[in-house]
Amino acid sequence: MTLLVRSDLPPILVVDDSDDDFDTVSIAARRAGIRNLLVHATDADNARRLLFAAPAVAYAFMLLDCNLPGEDGLTLLEEVRRHPQRRTLPVIVLTASINPRDRDAFYAAGGNAYHVKLVNFEEGLANLESIFRYWLTHVVLPGADTSSTGKPPCPRSCP
């Protein structure tokens, strides 16, 4: 089954230097039925250009890796939290780091969730699918239009 990306849905920014990890995120999104466009930035500079460009894109959330080439993910998160138009953007850390200092630093900087990349491919996909489902179907995201129904708009084909 091929799901078409819907242009009326907010895109998801994936900041990860690994093309393989981005491919895994893409597979999990398809399996979860997510129809939001996935935008891939391979480093903090690319992410910054996408996040702070004019006109601003209203991303649903950002999946952020800790260990990026050049500037690290923590520095980028701190900059996002200082930016008036981006400070409420949900930032979900998805990293290989199991270091408690990294975890604590990301939460202290305003990260919304911290997930460790799983080595087992199927378990990793299941974890990513749950991240997508949680953030796109169970959470009312900043800027969501809830005026007519009291509920956020459904980001995919709802059952």
C-alpha positions in Angstrom: 0.0 0.0 0.0 1.3 3.4 -0.9 0.4 6.4 1.2 0.5 9.7 -0.4 2.0 12.6 1.5 -0.6 15.3 2.2 0.5 18.8 1.7 -2.1 20.2 4.1 -0.4 18.4 7.0 2.6 20.0 8.9 5.9 18.4 7.9 8.1 16.6 10.4 11.8 17.7 10.6 14.2 14.8 11.1 17.7 16.0 12.1 20.1 13.0 11.7 23.3 12.7 9.8 22.7 9.0 9.0 20.8 8.3 5.7 20.2 4.8 7.0 18.5 6.1 10.2 16.4 8.5 8.1 15.4 5.6 5.9 14.3 3.7 9.0 12.3 6.7 10.2 10.6 6.8 6.8 9.7 3.1 6.9 8.2 3.5 10.4 6.2 6.6 9.3 4.8 4.6 6.3 4.0 1.6 8.6 2.2 3.9 11.0 0.2 5.4 8.2 1.7 8.9 8.7 1.1 11.1 5.7 3.1 14.1 6.8 6.2 15.0 4.7 9.4 14.1 6.4 12.1 16.7 5.9 15.7 15.6 6.4 18.5 17.8 7.7 21.9 16.1 8.1 23.5 18.6 10.4 22.6 21.6 12.7 23.4 24.1 10.0 20.9 22.5 7.6 18.3 22.2 10.4 18.8 25.9 11.3 18.3 27.0 7.7 15.0 25.0 7.6 13.8 26.1 11.1 14.6 29.8 10.8 13.8 30.4 7.1 11.3 33.0 6.1 8.5 32.3 5.7 8.5 29.9 8.6 7.3 26.4 8.1 5.0 25.1 10.8 6.6 21.7 11.6 4.6 19.2 13.6 7.7 18.3 15.6 11.4 17.7 15.3 13.1 14.3 15.7 16.7 15.3 16.8 19.8 13.2 17.0 22.3 14.1 19.8 25.5 13.4 17.8 25.6 15.5 14.7 28.7 16.5 12.7 29.9 19.9 13.7 27.5 21.5 16.1 25.7 18.9 18.3 22.0 18.4 18.8 22.0 19.9 22.3 23.3 23.3 21.0 20.6 23.3 18.3 17.9 22.5 20.8 19.1 25.4 23.0 18.9 27.7 20.1 15.4 26.5 19.2 14.2 27.1 22.7 15.5 30.7 22.6 13.8 31.5 19.3 10.4 33.2 19.8 8.6 31.4 17.0 10.2 28.0 17.7 10.3 27.7 21.5 7.1 25.6 21.6 8.1 23.2 18.8 8.0 19.7 20.2 11.5 18.3 20.1 11.9 14.5 20.4 15.4 13.3 20.8 16.2 10.1 19.0 19.8 9.1 19.7 22.2 6.2 20.2 23.4 7.8 23.4 22.5 6.0 26.6 24.6 8.4 28.6 22.4 9.7 31.5 24.3 13.1 31.3 23.1 13.5 27.7 19.5 12.6 28.6 19.5 15.0 31.5 21.0 17.8 29.5 18.4 17.4 26.7 15.6 17.5 29.2 17.1 20.5 31.0 17.4 22.3 27.6 13.7 21.8 26.9 13.5 18.5 25.0 10.0 16.9 25.2 11.1 13.3 25.0 14.3 11.2 24.9 14.4 7.9 23.0 17.3 5.7 22.5 17.7 4.1 19.0 17.2 0.4 19.3 19.6 -2.0 17.7 17.0 -4.5 16.7 15.4 -3.3 13.5 11.9 -4.4 14.1 11.9 -3.1 17.7 13.3 0.2 16.4 10.5 0.4 13.9 7.9 -0.3 16.5 9.4 2.4 18.8 9.3 4.9 16.0 5.8 4.0 15.0 4.7 4.6 18.6 6.5 8.0 18.6 4.6 9.0 15.4 1.3 7.8 16.7 1.7 9.5 20.1 2.8 12.9 18.7 0.4 13.0 15.8 -2.7 11.4 17.1 -2.7 11.7 20.9 -1.1 15.1 21.6 -2.6 18.5 20.7 0.4 20.1 19.1 1.1 23.9 19.3 -0.8 25.7 16.6 -3.4 22.9 16.0 -6.8 24.1 14.9 -9.2 22.8 17.5 -11.8 25.5 17.2 -14.6 23.6 15.6 -14.3 20.1 17.2 -12.3 20.7 20.3 -9.9 18.0 18.9 -6.8 18.4 16.8 -7.2 17.7 13.1 -6.4 14.1 12.2 -3.0 13.9 10.6 -3.7 10.7 8.7 -6.6 8.6 7.6 -8.4 8.1 10.9 -10.3 4.9 11.4 
